[in-house]
XYZ file of C-alpha atoms in Angstrom:
391
model
C -101.362 139.316 -72.392
C -104.462 141.226 -71.270
C -107.858 139.788 -72.228
C -110.772 142.227 -71.980
C -113.488 141.269 -69.527
C -117.047 142.072 -70.551
C -118.147 142.665 -66.967
C -115.819 145.688 -66.705
C -118.420 148.221 -67.848
C -120.922 147.036 -65.217
C -118.293 147.229 -62.464
C -117.542 150.837 -63.412
C -121.247 151.638 -63.637
C -122.113 150.332 -60.160
C -119.022 152.027 -58.679
C -120.689 155.308 -59.674
C -123.847 154.275 -57.810
C -122.651 152.629 -54.562
C -119.958 153.475 -52.008
C -118.910 149.818 -51.816
C -118.576 147.298 -54.650
C -117.878 143.626 -53.966
C -116.599 141.345 -56.724
C -116.807 137.672 -55.795
C -115.505 134.699 -57.733
C -113.326 131.616 -57.494
C -109.613 131.945 -56.966
C -107.593 132.900 -60.050
C -110.526 134.008 -62.210
C -108.871 137.430 -62.482
C -110.594 139.565 -59.823
C -107.493 141.380 -58.611
C -106.001 141.881 -62.076
C -109.255 143.325 -63.393
C -109.905 145.669 -60.467
C -106.365 147.033 -60.240
C -106.593 147.759 -63.958
C -109.984 149.500 -63.684
C -109.114 151.425 -60.496
C -105.403 151.975 -61.029
C -105.293 155.134 -58.891
C -106.674 153.349 -55.818
C -104.522 152.052 -52.977
C -104.404 148.258 -52.863
C -104.427 145.999 -49.790
C -104.380 142.191 -49.869
C -105.555 140.268 -46.827
C -104.096 137.002 -48.124
C -101.181 137.606 -45.754
C -102.263 136.724 -42.182
C -100.076 139.478 -40.711
C -101.865 142.153 -42.759
C -105.283 140.708 -41.917
C -104.423 140.695 -38.214
C -103.340 144.337 -38.272
C -106.571 145.380 -39.980
C -108.750 143.489 -37.501
C -106.854 144.571 -34.389
C -107.087 148.306 -35.040
C -108.858 149.093 -38.318
C -108.866 152.857 -37.718
C -105.086 152.977 -37.314
C -104.556 150.503 -40.138
C -106.605 152.417 -42.705
C -105.192 155.802 -41.679
C -102.079 154.935 -43.712
C -104.060 154.768 -46.957
C -106.045 157.040 -49.251
C -109.816 157.113 -49.023
C -110.216 155.082 -52.215
C -109.020 151.517 -51.624
C -109.179 148.064 -53.200
C -109.466 145.461 -50.434
C -108.542 141.986 -51.674
C -109.859 138.728 -50.121
C -111.937 140.423 -47.436
C -113.337 137.119 -46.130
C -110.183 136.911 -44.006
C -111.068 140.079 -42.065
C -114.778 139.834 -41.167
C -114.400 142.449 -38.407
C -113.650 145.268 -40.847
C -117.201 145.286 -42.232
C -118.399 147.249 -39.225
C -115.579 149.714 -39.762
C -116.514 150.042 -43.449
C -120.137 150.727 -42.453
C -118.948 153.464 -40.105
C -116.749 155.012 -42.810
C -119.469 154.868 -45.464
C -122.046 156.393 -43.127
C -119.586 159.207 -42.386
C -118.677 159.749 -46.060
C -120.957 157.961 -48.555
C -118.885 158.935 -51.578
C -119.566 156.465 -54.373
C -116.870 153.989 -55.332
C -114.847 154.448 -52.126
C -114.215 150.794 -51.379
C -113.759 148.054 -53.980
C -113.732 144.597 -52.382
C -112.933 141.105 -53.611
C -113.666 137.759 -52.030
C -113.411 134.085 -52.902
C -115.875 132.736 -50.337
C -119.527 133.531 -50.774
C -121.272 132.599 -47.562
C -119.054 134.443 -45.055
C -119.117 137.558 -47.204
C -122.890 137.568 -47.675
C -123.507 137.244 -43.930
C -121.246 140.202 -43.130
C -122.612 142.353 -45.933
C -126.208 141.628 -44.968
C -125.472 142.636 -41.394
C -123.247 145.669 -42.017
C -123.495 146.972 -45.582
C -127.064 146.324 -46.682
C -128.068 148.980 -49.202
C -124.529 150.358 -49.341
C -122.869 147.631 -51.400
C -123.301 146.328 -54.962
C -122.396 142.651 -55.393
C -121.160 141.235 -58.709
C -119.665 137.890 -59.633
C -116.691 137.245 -61.892
C -116.608 133.859 -63.590
C -113.775 132.292 -65.582
C -113.348 133.706 -69.089
C -116.190 133.024 -71.485
C -115.701 131.608 -74.949
C -116.806 134.941 -76.418
C -114.130 136.814 -74.441
C -111.446 134.432 -75.706
C -112.786 134.546 -79.250
C -112.471 138.362 -79.246
C -108.672 138.038 -78.982
C -107.217 137.995 -82.477
C -104.825 135.103 -81.915
C -107.648 132.983 -80.479
C -110.407 133.840 -82.976
C -110.342 130.319 -84.419
C -110.840 128.586 -81.073
C -113.677 126.046 -81.283
C -116.101 124.987 -78.579
C -114.132 121.739 -78.202
C -110.834 123.627 -77.799
C -112.411 125.776 -75.106
C -113.986 122.835 -73.280
C -110.628 121.079 -72.981
C -108.903 124.173 -71.579
C -111.594 126.035 -69.683
C -111.669 129.714 -68.820
C -109.020 130.386 -66.187
C -107.173 133.471 -67.490
C -103.618 132.210 -66.857
C -104.143 129.352 -69.326
C -104.881 131.869 -72.089
C -102.787 134.904 -71.159
C -99.760 132.655 -70.693
C -100.283 130.016 -73.428
C -97.116 128.121 -72.439
C -98.825 127.117 -69.156
C -99.310 123.334 -68.955
C -102.973 122.885 -68.072
C -102.481 119.597 -66.171
C -99.883 121.220 -63.907
C -102.066 124.312 -63.512
C -105.170 122.362 -62.457
C -103.240 119.989 -60.203
C -101.681 122.951 -58.388
C -105.003 124.789 -58.361
C -106.809 121.950 -56.585
C -103.994 121.457 -54.075
C -103.866 125.184 -53.271
C -107.653 125.467 -53.183
C -108.002 122.627 -50.674
C -105.130 123.859 -48.522
C -106.072 127.554 -48.433
C -109.844 127.689 -48.848
C -111.314 124.387 -47.753
C -109.220 124.119 -44.593
C -110.169 127.702 -43.702
C -113.861 126.847 -43.877
C -114.060 123.353 -42.397
C -111.818 120.823 -40.740
C -111.212 118.042 -43.261
C -109.899 114.865 -41.698
C -108.657 113.230 -44.885
C -107.634 115.315 -47.876
C -107.826 112.252 -50.132
C -111.490 111.773 -49.221
C -112.265 115.355 -50.255
C -110.377 114.969 -53.532
C -112.240 111.728 -54.224
C -115.501 113.518 -53.469
C -114.632 116.347 -55.905
C -113.944 113.827 -58.690
C -117.102 111.855 -57.879
C -119.085 115.085 -58.082
C -117.492 115.895 -61.454
C -118.932 112.656 -62.858
C -122.337 114.014 -61.849
C -121.979 117.536 -63.323
C -125.279 118.562 -64.964
C -127.116 115.848 -63.013
C -129.613 115.965 -60.169
C -127.877 115.886 -56.794
C -128.085 112.661 -54.769
C -126.271 113.105 -51.486
C -126.771 109.460 -50.508
C -125.227 108.170 -53.754
C -122.219 110.448 -53.316
C -121.821 109.398 -49.675
C -121.858 105.731 -50.673
C -119.314 106.203 -53.481
C -116.928 108.332 -51.422
C -117.357 106.357 -48.203
C -118.380 109.183 -45.877
C -121.590 110.243 -44.135
C -124.365 112.087 -45.966
C -123.944 115.005 -43.552
C -120.275 115.239 -44.589
C -121.222 115.301 -48.285
C -123.681 118.133 -47.627
C -121.028 120.100 -45.757
C -118.437 119.568 -48.499
C -120.955 120.505 -51.175
C -121.687 123.768 -49.375
C -117.942 124.495 -49.272
C -117.622 124.041 -53.048
C -120.608 126.319 -53.596
C -119.333 128.926 -51.118
C -115.979 129.088 -52.893
C -117.586 129.330 -56.358
C -116.408 125.926 -57.607
C -119.937 124.704 -58.318
C -123.385 126.173 -58.817
C -126.902 124.777 -58.757
C -129.847 124.978 -61.117
C -133.090 124.829 -59.178
C -136.169 123.121 -60.645
C -138.903 125.180 -62.254
C -142.310 124.187 -60.947
C -144.485 127.281 -60.845
C -148.078 126.261 -61.435
C -147.022 123.177 -63.385
C -148.522 120.545 -61.147
C -147.145 118.526 -58.265
C -145.518 115.543 -59.978
C -142.211 117.269 -60.583
C -138.664 116.608 -59.409
C -137.750 119.286 -56.864
C -134.038 118.594 -56.266
C -131.394 120.866 -57.858
C -128.901 119.977 -60.570
C -125.219 120.649 -59.906
C -122.583 122.010 -62.300
C -118.814 122.420 -62.037
C -118.232 126.133 -62.715
C -115.272 125.718 -65.080
C -115.469 123.123 -67.845
C -111.670 122.872 -68.136
C -111.436 121.950 -64.459
C -114.263 119.465 -65.063
C -112.262 117.782 -67.853
C -109.194 117.632 -65.609
C -111.186 115.989 -62.809
C -112.485 113.455 -65.342
C -108.960 112.808 -66.702
C -109.952 114.041 -70.169
C -106.778 115.415 -71.745
C -107.392 115.793 -75.466
C -109.885 115.739 -78.328
C -110.020 111.930 -78.546
C -110.574 111.545 -74.807
C -113.454 114.015 -74.980
C -115.144 112.632 -78.086
C -115.011 109.065 -76.747
C -116.071 109.919 -73.213
C -119.369 108.406 -72.043
C -119.886 111.746 -70.262
C -119.634 113.856 -73.437
C -123.286 114.932 -73.274
C -122.942 116.028 -69.642
C -119.733 117.929 -70.370
C -121.366 119.745 -73.297
C -124.367 120.659 -71.137
C -122.066 121.923 -68.368
C -120.210 124.073 -70.897
C -123.385 125.571 -72.367
C -125.060 126.258 -69.011
C -121.865 127.884 -67.719
C -121.723 130.167 -70.780
C -125.363 131.172 -70.197
C -124.595 131.842 -66.525
C -121.613 134.026 -67.441
C -123.741 135.956 -69.932
C -126.063 137.001 -67.086
C -123.055 138.239 -65.103
C -122.014 140.575 -67.943
C -125.194 142.527 -67.243
C -124.820 142.417 -63.479
C -127.802 140.084 -63.207
C -128.413 137.095 -60.990
C -128.941 134.179 -63.329
C -132.642 133.428 -63.675
C -132.194 129.874 -64.918
C -133.981 126.677 -63.950
C -134.578 123.188 -65.284
C -137.785 121.182 -65.581
C -138.230 117.465 -64.967
C -141.257 115.349 -64.242
C -141.294 112.109 -62.305
C -142.084 110.207 -65.499
C -138.784 111.324 -67.049
C -139.632 114.358 -69.190
C -136.811 116.906 -68.845
C -135.948 120.300 -70.315
C -132.399 121.413 -69.595
C -132.836 125.180 -69.158
C -135.810 127.426 -68.477
C -135.424 131.205 -68.272
C -138.132 133.746 -67.511
C -138.813 136.585 -69.913
C -141.489 139.182 -69.238
C -143.932 136.767 -67.643
C -143.244 134.097 -70.257
C -140.599 131.383 -70.434
C -137.690 130.516 -72.681
C -137.289 126.741 -72.818
C -134.039 125.256 -74.120
C -132.724 121.759 -74.696
C -128.969 121.202 -75.026
C -127.692 118.561 -77.443
C -124.218 117.638 -78.633
C -125.129 117.186 -82.269
C -125.288 119.251 -85.437
C -128.639 117.957 -86.641
C -131.634 117.588 -84.363
C -134.810 115.711 -85.269
C -138.263 116.577 -84.031
C -138.565 113.051 -82.622
C -135.794 113.900 -80.119
C -137.790 116.756 -78.585
C -140.623 114.965 -76.822
C -139.812 116.550 -73.464
C -139.712 120.055 -74.928
C -143.058 119.477 -76.629
C -144.503 118.112 -73.379
C -143.447 121.263 -71.547
C -144.960 123.507 -74.218
C -148.199 121.551 -74.001
C -148.162 121.834 -70.196
C -147.613 125.584 -69.993
C -149.556 126.418 -73.210
C -147.987 128.064 -76.266
C -149.010 131.576 -75.314
C -146.762 131.398 -72.230
C -143.694 130.391 -74.261
C -141.584 133.300 -75.477
C -139.112 131.003 -77.197
C -138.396 127.264 -77.370
C -135.303 125.798 -78.899
C -132.311 123.517 -78.913
C -128.725 124.689 -78.414
C -126.696 122.432 -80.695
C -123.376 122.378 -82.545
C -124.915 123.928 -85.612
C -123.472 126.956 -87.412
C -126.883 128.412 -88.257
C -130.441 128.537 -86.957
C -133.094 126.270 -88.437
C -136.706 125.499 -87.561
C -138.164 122.210 -86.351
C -141.776 123.373 -86.247
C -143.717 126.606 -85.755
C -142.255 127.271 -82.288
C -139.057 125.206 -81.860
C -135.765 126.376 -83.384
C -132.320 124.793 -83.353
C -129.611 127.400 -82.771
C -125.878 127.760 -82.092
C -124.760 128.809 -78.628
C -123.928 132.398 -79.614
C -127.533 132.981 -80.716
C -128.855 131.504 -77.478
C -126.688 133.935 -75.503
C -128.494 136.812 -77.203
C -131.732 135.695 -75.531
C -130.383 136.943 -72.181
């Protein structure tokens, strides 16, 4: 079953503007399937096979002579040497949309693109399916937020509904560690890394403490930092940086971390069904992870880098999401409840008082409500789909 991806129109648009387009994203989010569908007349080369990657690196000119000028190059992080060849080819013939690239590892790709393809390459990110993309499929139009949270957004789980999610995620983690993590760093003990991943899942939507993680996992802080960078580089996690522009000095300045797919998060937390989720002490964190991920994906539909932050003071006031809008801010709290009282919004009111009302474009709470309602003259409670329209 094919599920339409909302980012498709942006991919086609930038392919008419740049000679090279790079689509990054975690493994199995659907990069190859989407691109071969959009560019079905292009030749396709996958560098997942070491023998193919070696041929391309050894003699790229001979290797590429066997193909048409328009090519999809899959998993290009395995052939870093070809970026210089691509630069040469693009300089010789800057036809737009010539090369469509995919990659699952951010940091190696960005370094090579910065050095070789600056100004010649558009970079987009594909995330797991959003709830809105699933909801647009007729047979899934009754899927609730809770249903989605338990399953997550990996396309195989939806396009092949018979797939057992526990088997899928177990295999996914094993393959991810074996193929991606080992290619980036030398891990001494796989079990330590798996324990670290699960310990990090407990902290999704929380401020990062490397020392706490190191203590719980039983490894050095430097190891935790290295492993964290690997998860970020392979698109398994992302960070929300603190917002502290002109808001004083007594603010927390460490980032918050989120697991990119909420279904994978539930698997790591051993949450299997509705009862497990509703009785989990981490329910609030899981809901926040889900909402922030959906906001992040919404930015990607427009080809934008997510301009999201959080705000927290040292005395404990915290606002979950801040977005910038025309010189003003959008401030959002995230709560797993249908009815929100004004007494629960002290932090949001503190932020509004700090930045002054005239600098606030919108302030609200994303809750499990079916309709918008007002708390006071500036704060509204809204469902997630309305919040997505703010982007």
